[in-house]
Coordinates of C-alpha atoms in Angstrom, one line a residue:
X12 CA 20.0 -6.4 -13.4
X13 CA 18.3 -3.0 -13.5
X14 CA 20.3 0.1 -13.5
X15 CA 19.4 2.0 -10.1
X16 CA 19.6 5.8 -9.7
X17 CA 19.7 8.1 -6.7
X18 CA 16.3 9.7 -6.0
X19 CA 17.8 13.0 -6.5
X20 CA 18.6 12.3 -10.0
X21 CA 15.1 10.5 -10.9
X22 CA 13.3 13.5 -9.4
X23 CA 15.3 16.0 -11.1
X24 CA 15.3 14.4 -14.6
X25 CA 11.6 13.8 -14.1
X26 CA 11.0 17.3 -13.2
X27 CA 13.3 18.6 -15.9
X28 CA 11.8 16.5 -18.8
X29 CA 8.3 17.6 -18.0
X30 CA 9.2 21.1 -19.3
X31 CA 10.8 19.9 -22.4
X32 CA 8.5 16.8 -23.7
X33 CA 10.1 17.2 -27.2
X34 CA 13.5 16.8 -26.1
X35 CA 15.8 13.8 -26.2
X36 CA 16.2 13.7 -22.6
X37 CA 12.5 12.5 -22.4
X38 CA 13.6 9.4 -24.6
X39 CA 16.4 8.8 -22.2
X40 CA 14.4 9.1 -19.0
X41 CA 12.3 6.0 -20.1
X42 CA 15.2 3.7 -21.0
X43 CA 17.3 1.8 -18.7
X44 CA 20.9 3.2 -19.1
X45 CA 24.0 3.8 -17.0
X46 CA 25.4 6.6 -19.1
X47 CA 23.3 9.4 -17.7
X48 CA 25.6 11.5 -15.6
X49 CA 24.6 12.4 -11.9
X50 CA 24.2 16.2 -12.1
X51 CA 21.0 16.8 -10.1
X52 CA 22.1 15.1 -6.8
X53 CA 22.6 17.9 -4.4
X54 CA 20.5 18.4 -1.1
X55 CA 19.6 21.7 -2.6
X56 CA 18.1 19.9 -5.8
X57 CA 16.1 17.6 -3.7
X58 CA 14.8 20.5 -1.5
X59 CA 13.6 22.3 -4.4
X60 CA 12.0 19.5 -6.1
X61 CA 10.2 18.3 -2.9
X62 CA 9.1 22.1 -2.2
X63 CA 7.6 22.3 -5.8
X64 CA 5.8 18.9 -5.2
X65 CA 4.3 20.0 -2.0
X66 CA 3.4 23.4 -3.1
X67 CA 1.2 22.0 -5.9
X68 CA -0.2 19.2 -3.5
X69 CA -0.3 21.7 -0.4
X70 CA -2.8 19.4 1.6
X71 CA -0.1 17.0 2.0
X72 CA 2.4 19.3 3.4
X73 CA 2.0 17.8 7.0
X74 CA 3.7 14.6 5.3
X75 CA 6.5 16.3 3.9
X76 CA 9.2 15.6 6.5
X77 CA 8.1 11.8 6.6
X78 CA 7.8 11.4 3.0
X79 CA 11.3 12.7 2.1
X80 CA 12.6 10.3 5.0
X81 CA 11.6 7.5 2.8
X82 CA 14.0 8.6 0.2
X83 CA 17.0 9.5 2.4
X84 CA 20.1 7.6 2.3
X85 CA 18.9 5.4 -0.5
X86 CA 20.5 4.3 -3.7
X87 CA 17.2 3.3 -5.3
X88 CA 15.2 5.8 -7.2
X89 CA 11.4 5.4 -7.1
X90 CA 9.8 3.2 -4.6
X91 CA 6.6 2.2 -5.9
X92 CA 7.5 1.7 -9.7
X93 CA 9.3 -0.9 -11.8
X94 CA 10.2 1.1 -14.7
X95 CA 6.7 2.7 -16.0
X96 CA 4.4 0.0 -14.1
X97 CA 3.5 0.4 -10.2
X98 CA 5.3 -2.6 -8.7
X99 CA 3.7 -5.5 -6.5
X100 CA 4.8 -3.4 -3.3
X101 CA 2.8 -0.4 -4.5
X102 CA -0.4 -2.6 -5.0
X103 CA 0.0 -4.0 -1.6
X104 CA 0.1 -0.6 -0.1
X105 CA -3.1 0.2 -2.2
X106 CA -5.1 -2.8 -0.9
X107 CA -4.1 -2.3 2.6
X108 CA -5.0 1.2 2.7
X109 CA -8.3 0.7 1.3
X110 CA -9.3 -1.7 4.1
X111 CA -8.1 0.8 6.9
X112 CA -11.0 2.2 8.6
X113 CA -11.4 5.8 8.5
X114 CA -8.1 6.6 6.7
X115 CA -8.8 9.8 4.7
X116 CA -6.0 11.3 2.6
X117 CA -6.1 14.2 0.2
X118 CA -6.0 13.5 -3.6
X119 CA -7.5 10.1 -3.2
X120 CA -9.1 10.3 -6.5
X121 CA -5.7 10.8 -8.2
X122 CA -4.4 7.9 -6.3
X123 CA -7.2 5.8 -7.3
X124 CA -6.5 6.5 -11.0
X125 CA -3.3 5.1 -10.7
X126 CA -5.0 1.6 -10.0
X127 CA -8.0 1.9 -12.3
X128 CA -8.4 1.1 -16.0
X129 CA -8.6 4.8 -16.7
X130 CA -5.3 6.4 -17.9
X131 CA -3.8 8.6 -15.2
X132 CA -2.1 11.9 -16.1
X133 CA 0.3 11.9 -13.4
X134 CA 4.1 12.0 -13.9
X135 CA 6.1 9.2 -12.5
X136 CA 7.7 11.6 -10.0
X137 CA 4.3 13.0 -8.6
X138 CA 2.7 9.5 -8.4
X139 CA 5.6 8.0 -6.6
X140 CA 5.5 10.8 -4.0
X141 CA 1.6 10.7 -3.7
X142 CA 2.0 6.8 -2.9
X143 CA 4.8 7.6 -0.5
X144 CA 2.4 10.2 1.1
X145 CA -0.3 7.5 1.3
X146 CA 2.2 5.1 2.9
X147 CA 3.0 7.9 5.6
X148 CA -0.7 8.5 6.3
X149 CA -1.3 4.6 6.7
X150 CA 1.6 4.4 8.9
X151 CA 0.7 6.9 11.2
X152 CA -2.9 5.6 11.3
X153 CA -2.0 2.1 12.2
X154 CA 1.1 2.5 14.3
X155 CA 0.3 2.8 17.9
X156 CA 3.8 4.6 18.4
X157 CA 3.3 7.9 16.9
X158 CA 6.9 9.1 17.6
X159 CA 8.2 6.4 15.5
X160 CA 10.5 7.6 12.7
X161 CA 9.7 6.9 9.2
X162 CA 12.1 5.5 7.0
X163 CA 12.6 3.1 4.0
X164 CA 13.9 0.2 6.3
X165 CA 11.1 1.0 8.9
X166 CA 8.5 0.8 6.0
X167 CA 9.6 -2.7 5.0
X168 CA 9.7 -4.1 8.6
X169 CA 6.5 -2.4 9.8
X170 CA 4.3 -2.0 6.8
X171 CA 4.5 -5.7 5.7
X172 CA 5.3 -6.8 9.2
X173 CA 8.6 -8.6 8.2
X174 CA 12.0 -7.8 8.0
X175 CA 12.9 -10.8 5.6
X176 CA 10.7 -12.7 3.4
X177 CA 11.6 -15.6 5.6
X178 CA 9.7 -13.9 8.6
X179 CA 6.8 -13.1 6.1
X180 CA 5.9 -16.8 5.9
X181 CA 6.8 -18.3 9.2
X182 CA 3.4 -17.3 10.7
X183 CA -0.3 -16.7 10.0
X184 CA -1.6 -16.2 13.5
X185 CA -1.9 -12.3 13.4
X186 CA -5.0 -10.7 12.1
X187 CA -2.9 -8.6 9.5
X188 CA -1.7 -12.0 8.0
X189 CA -4.9 -12.9 6.8
X190 CA -4.9 -13.0 3.0
X191 CA -8.2 -13.4 0.9
X192 CA -6.8 -15.2 -1.8
X193 CA -6.5 -19.0 -0.9
X194 CA -3.6 -19.5 -3.1
X195 CA -1.5 -18.0 -0.3
X196 CA -2.3 -20.8 2.1
X197 CA -1.7 -23.6 -0.8
X198 CA 1.5 -22.3 -1.4
X199 CA 2.4 -22.0 2.2
X200 CA 1.6 -25.7 2.4
X201 CA 4.0 -26.6 -0.3
X202 CA 6.7 -24.5 1.5
X203 CA 6.3 -26.4 4.6
X204 CA 6.8 -29.6 2.7
X205 CA 10.0 -28.3 0.9
X206 CA 11.4 -27.0 4.2
X207 CA 10.8 -30.7 5.6
X208 CA 12.3 -32.2 2.5
X209 CA 15.5 -29.8 2.7
X210 CA 15.9 -31.0 6.3
X211 CA 15.9 -34.5 5.6
X212 CA 19.0 -34.1 3.2
X213 CA 17.5 -36.6 0.7
X214 CA 17.7 -34.0 -2.1
X215 CA 20.8 -34.6 -4.1
X216 CA 21.9 -33.0 -7.4
X217 CA 21.4 -35.3 -10.5
X218 CA 24.7 -36.0 -12.1
X219 CA 24.1 -37.4 -15.6
X220 CA 26.1 -40.4 -16.3
X221 CA 26.9 -39.4 -20.0
X222 CA 30.0 -36.6 -20.3
X223 CA 27.9 -35.2 -23.4
X224 CA 24.3 -35.6 -22.2
X225 CA 21.8 -37.1 -24.8
X226 CA 18.2 -37.1 -24.6
X227 CA 16.7 -39.9 -22.5
X228 CA 13.5 -41.9 -23.9
X229 CA 11.4 -44.7 -22.9
X230 CA 13.3 -48.0 -22.5
X231 CA 16.7 -46.4 -22.1
X232 CA 18.9 -47.6 -19.5
X233 CA 21.0 -45.2 -17.5
X234 CA 22.2 -44.3 -14.0
X235 CA 20.7 -41.0 -14.8
X236 CA 17.1 -42.7 -15.0
X237 CA 17.6 -44.0 -11.3
X238 CA 18.3 -40.6 -10.0
X239 CA 15.5 -39.0 -12.0
X240 CA 13.4 -41.6 -10.5
X241 CA 14.5 -40.7 -7.1
X242 CA 13.7 -36.9 -7.7
X243 CA 10.3 -37.6 -8.9
X244 CA 9.5 -39.7 -5.9
X245 CA 10.5 -37.0 -3.6
X246 CA 8.4 -34.5 -5.5
X247 CA 5.5 -36.7 -5.3
X248 CA 5.1 -37.7 -9.1
X249 CA 6.0 -41.3 -8.2
X250 CA 4.3 -43.0 -5.4
X251 CA 7.1 -45.6 -4.9
X252 CA 10.8 -45.7 -5.7
X253 CA 11.9 -48.9 -7.3
X254 CA 15.5 -47.4 -7.9
X255 CA 15.3 -48.8 -11.5
X256 CA 17.7 -47.4 -14.0
X257 CA 15.4 -48.5 -16.9
X258 CA 12.8 -45.9 -18.2
X259 CA 9.7 -47.9 -18.0
X260 CA 6.1 -47.1 -18.3
X261 CA 5.8 -46.2 -14.6
X262 CA 8.6 -43.5 -14.9
X263 CA 6.9 -42.4 -18.4
X264 CA 3.6 -41.5 -16.3
X265 CA 5.8 -39.6 -13.6
X266 CA 7.7 -37.5 -16.3
X267 CA 4.4 -36.6 -17.9
X268 CA 2.9 -35.6 -14.7
X269 CA 6.1 -33.5 -13.9
X270 CA 6.1 -31.7 -17.4
X271 CA 2.4 -30.8 -17.4
X272 CA 2.5 -29.3 -13.9
X273 CA 5.5 -27.3 -14.8
X274 CA 4.6 -26.1 -18.3
X275 CA 6.9 -28.1 -20.1
X276 CA 5.7 -29.6 -23.6
X277 CA 3.8 -33.0 -22.7
X278 CA 6.2 -35.8 -24.1
X279 CA 8.4 -38.6 -22.4
X280 CA 11.6 -37.0 -23.7
X281 CA 14.1 -36.1 -20.9
X282 CA 16.4 -33.3 -22.5
X283 CA 19.2 -31.5 -20.7
X284 CA 16.9 -28.5 -19.8
X285 CA 14.6 -31.0 -17.8
X286 CA 17.5 -32.3 -15.7
X287 CA 18.7 -28.5 -15.1
X288 CA 15.2 -27.8 -13.9
X289 CA 15.1 -30.6 -11.5
X290 CA 18.5 -29.6 -10.1
X291 CA 17.4 -26.2 -9.2
X292 CA 18.3 -25.9 -5.5
X293 CA 15.3 -26.3 -2.9
X294 CA 16.6 -23.0 -1.4
X295 CA 15.7 -21.3 -4.9
X296 CA 12.4 -23.0 -5.0
X297 CA 11.4 -22.0 -1.5
X298 CA 12.3 -18.3 -2.4
X299 CA 10.2 -18.5 -5.5
X300 CA 7.2 -20.0 -3.1
X301 CA 7.5 -16.9 -1.0
X302 CA 7.6 -14.4 -3.5
X303 CA 4.4 -15.8 -4.9
X304 CA 2.9 -15.8 -1.6
X305 CA 3.6 -12.1 -1.4
X306 CA 1.7 -11.7 -4.5
X307 CA -1.2 -13.3 -3.2
X308 CA -1.4 -10.2 -0.7
X309 CA -1.7 -8.2 -3.7
X310 CA -4.5 -9.7 -5.3
X311 CA -7.9 -8.2 -5.1
X312 CA -10.4 -9.5 -2.7
X313 CA -12.9 -9.5 -5.3
X314 CA -11.3 -12.7 -6.8
X315 CA -12.4 -14.7 -3.8
X316 CA -15.8 -13.2 -3.7
X317 CA -16.5 -13.5 -7.5
X318 CA -18.7 -16.4 -8.7
X319 CA -17.5 -15.9 -12.4
X320 CA -14.2 -14.6 -13.6
X321 CA -11.3 -15.2 -16.2
X322 CA -7.8 -15.6 -14.8
X323 CA -4.7 -15.4 -17.3
X324 CA -1.5 -16.2 -15.7
X325 CA 1.5 -15.0 -18.0
X326 CA 4.3 -17.3 -16.8
X327 CA 2.2 -20.3 -17.3
X328 CA 0.8 -19.3 -20.4
X329 CA -2.7 -20.4 -19.3
X330 CA -6.2 -19.1 -19.0
X331 CA -8.9 -20.5 -16.7
X332 CA -12.4 -19.9 -16.6
X333 CA -14.3 -20.1 -13.3
X334 CA -17.9 -20.0 -12.8
X335 CA -19.9 -20.9 -9.6
X336 CA -16.6 -21.6 -7.9
X337 CA -15.6 -24.4 -10.6
X338 CA -13.0 -24.3 -13.4
X339 CA -15.2 -24.4 -16.6
X340 CA -12.4 -24.3 -19.0
X341 CA -8.6 -24.3 -19.1
X342 CA -6.8 -22.9 -22.2
X343 CA -3.4 -22.5 -23.6
X344 CA -2.5 -18.7 -24.3
X345 CA 0.6 -16.8 -25.8
X346 CA 1.4 -13.4 -24.4
X347 CA 3.3 -10.1 -25.4
X348 CA 7.2 -10.5 -26.1
X349 CA 9.7 -8.9 -23.5
X350 CA 9.7 -5.8 -25.4
X351 CA 5.9 -5.6 -25.7
X352 CA 4.9 -7.0 -22.5
X353 CA 1.3 -8.0 -21.5
X354 CA 0.1 -5.6 -18.9
X355 CA -0.4 -7.3 -15.5
X356 CA -3.8 -5.6 -14.1
X357 CA -7.5 -6.4 -13.4
X358 CA -10.5 -5.4 -15.7
X359 CA -14.0 -6.4 -16.8
X360 CA -14.8 -8.2 -20.1
X361 CA -17.8 -6.3 -21.5
X362 CA -18.1 -7.4 -25.1
X363 CA -17.6 -10.6 -27.2
X364 CA -16.8 -9.7 -30.9
X365 CA -17.3 -12.3 -33.6
X366 CA -15.9 -12.1 -37.0
X367 CA -13.7 -9.0 -36.0
X368 CA -11.6 -6.5 -38.2
X369 CA -8.2 -6.2 -37.5
X370 CA -7.0 -2.5 -37.6
X371 CA -3.5 -2.7 -38.6
X372 CA -1.2 -0.7 -36.5
X373 CA 0.2 2.4 -38.2
X374 CA 3.8 1.3 -37.1
X375 CA 3.3 -1.9 -39.1
X376 CA 1.8 -0.1 -42.1
X377 CA 4.8 2.2 -42.1
X378 CA 7.5 -0.4 -41.6
X379 CA 6.3 -3.4 -43.6
X380 CA 3.2 -2.8 -45.6
X381 CA 3.7 0.3 -47.5
X382 CA 6.6 -1.1 -49.7
X383 CA 4.9 -4.3 -50.3
X384 CA 1.6 -2.3 -51.4
X385 CA 3.6 -0.2 -53.5
X386 CA 5.3 -3.3 -55.2
X387 CA 2.1 -5.2 -55.7
X388 CA -1.1 -3.7 -56.6
X389 CA -3.1 -6.9 -55.6
X390 CA -1.2 -7.3 -52.2
X391 CA -4.3 -5.9 -50.1
X392 CA -6.7 -7.9 -52.0
X393 CA -4.5 -11.3 -51.7
X394 CA -4.2 -10.5 -47.9
X395 CA -8.1 -10.0 -47.4
X396 CA -7.4 -6.1 -46.3
X397 CA -8.8 -2.8 -47.3
X398 CA -8.2 0.8 -46.6
X399 CA -11.0 2.6 -44.7
X400 CA -10.6 6.2 -43.6
X401 CA -7.0 6.1 -44.3
X402 CA -6.4 3.0 -42.1
X403 CA -5.6 -0.5 -43.3
X404 CA -7.6 -3.3 -42.0
X405 CA -7.9 -6.8 -42.4
X406 CA -11.4 -8.2 -43.1
X407 CA -13.2 -10.9 -41.1
X408 CA -12.0 -14.5 -42.0
X409 CA -10.3 -17.4 -41.0
X410 CA -6.9 -16.0 -41.9
X411 CA -7.5 -12.8 -39.8
X412 CA -4.7 -12.0 -37.4
X413 CA -7.5 -11.8 -34.6
X414 CA -9.1 -15.2 -35.6
X415 CA -12.8 -15.7 -35.4
X416 CA -13.5 -13.9 -32.1
X417 CA -12.0 -11.4 -29.5
X418 CA -12.8 -10.5 -25.9
X419 CA -12.8 -6.8 -25.0
X420 CA -12.1 -5.2 -21.7
X421 CA -11.7 -1.4 -21.4
X422 CA -7.9 -0.6 -20.6
X423 CA -5.4 2.2 -21.2
X424 CA -3.0 -0.2 -22.9
X425 CA -5.8 -1.2 -25.5
X426 CA -5.0 -5.1 -25.0
X427 CA -7.7 -7.8 -25.3
X428 CA -7.8 -11.5 -25.7
X429 CA -8.4 -12.8 -28.9
X430 CA -8.3 -16.2 -31.2
X431 CA -5.7 -16.7 -33.5
X432 CA -4.9 -18.4 -37.0
X433 CA -1.4 -19.3 -35.7
X434 CA -2.3 -22.6 -33.7
X435 CA 1.1 -23.9 -34.2
X436 CA 2.5 -21.4 -31.8
X437 CA 0.7 -23.0 -29.0
X438 CA 3.2 -26.0 -29.5
X439 CA 6.1 -24.0 -28.0
X440 CA 7.0 -24.2 -24.5
X441 CA 7.9 -20.4 -24.3
X442 CA 5.1 -18.4 -25.8
X443 CA 5.9 -14.8 -25.7
X444 CA 4.9 -13.9 -29.3
X445 CA 2.4 -11.0 -29.4
X446 CA 2.4 -7.2 -29.3
X447 CA 0.9 -7.4 -25.8
X448 CA -2.6 -8.9 -26.6
X449 CA -3.7 -12.5 -25.1
X450 CA -3.9 -15.1 -27.9
X451 CA -6.3 -17.7 -26.6
X452 CA -6.1 -21.4 -28.2
X453 CA -9.6 -22.4 -27.1
X454 CA -11.2 -19.0 -27.9
X455 CA -14.6 -20.7 -29.6
X456 CA -14.9 -22.9 -26.5
X457 CA -14.4 -19.8 -24.2
X458 CA -17.1 -18.0 -26.0
X459 CA -19.5 -20.9 -25.8
X460 CA -19.0 -21.2 -22.0
X461 CA -19.2 -17.6 -21.2
X462 CA -22.5 -17.3 -23.2
X463 CA -24.2 -20.2 -21.7
X464 CA -26.6 -18.0 -19.5
X465 CA -27.6 -16.2 -23.0
X466 CA -30.2 -18.5 -24.5
X467 CA -30.2 -16.8 -27.8
X468 CA -26.5 -17.5 -28.3
X469 CA -26.6 -21.3 -29.2
X470 CA -23.5 -23.1 -30.2
X471 CA -25.0 -23.2 -33.7
X472 CA -25.5 -19.3 -33.6
X473 CA -22.0 -18.7 -32.5
X474 CA -20.6 -20.9 -35.2
X475 CA -22.6 -18.6 -37.8
X476 CA -21.4 -15.5 -36.1
X477 CA -17.7 -16.8 -36.4
X478 CA -18.1 -17.3 -40.1
X479 CA -19.7 -14.0 -41.1
X480 CA -18.5 -11.4 -43.5
X481 CA -18.9 -8.6 -41.1
X482 CA -18.0 -7.9 -37.5
X483 CA -20.8 -8.8 -35.0
X484 CA -20.2 -7.2 -31.5
X485 CA -22.4 -8.4 -28.2
X486 CA -22.6 -6.7 -25.2
X487 CA -22.6 -8.7 -22.0
X488 CA -25.4 -7.8 -19.6
X489 CA -23.1 -8.9 -16.8
X490 CA -19.5 -8.0 -17.2
X491 CA -16.9 -10.7 -16.4
X492 CA -14.1 -9.9 -14.1
X493 CA -10.5 -10.7 -15.8
X494 CA -7.2 -11.0 -13.7
X495 CA -4.1 -10.9 -15.7
X496 CA -1.7 -12.2 -13.2
X497 CA 2.2 -12.9 -12.8
X498 CA 2.7 -16.0 -10.8
X499 CA 5.7 -17.9 -11.1
X500 CA 4.6 -20.7 -9.0
X501 CA 0.9 -21.9 -8.6
X502 CA -1.1 -24.8 -7.0
X503 CA -3.4 -26.3 -9.3
X504 CA -6.8 -27.7 -8.8
X505 CA -5.2 -31.2 -7.9
X506 CA -2.9 -29.6 -5.2
X507 CA -0.1 -30.0 -7.6
X508 CA 2.6 -27.3 -7.5
X509 CA 3.9 -26.0 -10.8
X510 CA 7.0 -23.7 -11.3
X511 CA 7.2 -21.5 -14.4
X512 CA 9.7 -19.3 -16.1
X513 CA 10.4 -15.8 -15.0
X514 CA 9.6 -14.5 -18.4
X515 CA 9.4 -11.0 -17.8
X516 CA 12.3 -11.1 -14.9
X517 CA 9.9 -9.8 -12.2
X518 CA 10.8 -12.2 -9.4
X519 CA 14.3 -10.5 -9.0
X520 CA 12.8 -7.2 -8.7
X521 CA 10.1 -8.1 -6.2
X522 CA 13.0 -9.8 -4.3
X523 CA 14.9 -6.6 -4.1
X524 CA 11.8 -4.6 -3.3
X525 CA 10.9 -6.9 -0.3
X526 CA 14.2 -7.3 1.3
X527 CA 15.8 -4.5 3.1
X528 CA 18.5 -2.6 1.6
X529 CA 21.3 -3.9 3.6
X530 CA 20.4 -7.4 2.5
X531 CA 20.2 -6.7 -0.9
X532 CA 23.8 -5.3 -0.9
X533 CA 25.0 -8.3 1.2
X534 CA 23.7 -10.6 -1.4

């Protein structure tokens, strides 16, 4: 669970640190820690900091009272941030504000920069208060009751039109409930089925027959098998329930279907982890569905209108390439480790680079390579590396860390998609191995699919470009949108629901953001 700070502490420390960028306090500010003493939390400190903000952003002074009301009596710190990233709630606000007719707010360019691929120069404190100002302007524009007081709880109820997540998914009859991304309605249909299943009281925990669980394989006979069969029948992976306790061909097909749609390794082994996943309470599953329905609200409307795009979903470790409304390619990927998370954002692929060089990050050079280079004069040559302009880079080739092709989309975090020589890593179920970039299993096939509209790029030419000795970069005449998303449940093309690991622990953060403060404490 994240450590939460009073807003006064967050604002005070942020302002203090901005004046002393080389101090240790700046490092502490960006780490989750419970050891910082609450020393800047008096009303006078808050007043001084808010006065400073509204002095620098003088055109927002008329919102000052309402903005500070959002932070009053709250134990949370920033409203719109999850560590250093804007949370889903902030994205929803931005999208709603853009769609509100005649909503004009000062410093719109600064706000736009927070959600664009260009790097914003705002401090987290300034950015958070700017977004709070945007909310106040939005609320005053869309609320018919001009005398209604602004508060954090009122914002949750009024802004997203619900007081609990349950209310959010109960009805879609209002105009405001319309969501452009149709995944919302697919998840909603699954939610209705799960609610009906819960009311039927047919969902019973699977209790393994064995005291010490042993993997179940085809032809096994066990009372556990009969329970698994009933579970997969309720979930729709089995069309009929024979109630047999034999692991037969019919159950093998159902197990495979269950595993594939939920991101497990596709085999017939029923391990203990699979039984635990099948035993996740329906209430938890429904909560996950509701959270991901909310994520659909924040998805740009452009995805519904795009005739071509790439979508990467981090929790399912999957990429899909869509063109003319149809999925052209699906590929496994691996993504950033928890300490080097892949950024969740939208961008545009503008270049495909064949036979790429890999410039080794200086941190790797300092921590790993310098000693090896000093100890072995042939080390660089053996690793197909060279030093150019003081930087170590790996030459193109089949062993290059970026593989044979990469896909570039400008972004402040300098992440991109690329091939990889480490194909065995795609055999793992949990695939968080990279420093933030997206490694694509079917990178060559993706390049071929994306270049079909470019006659000069035949499959044969692509093969030769990938086997080149020097880098070959091709600029796309039509940029392809890319959406890097975080859905822990999704409905696939066949209408099947999949639940995936919350690899970056974003579900709990979103749940706390959406639920009123009183409900978070109660839970």
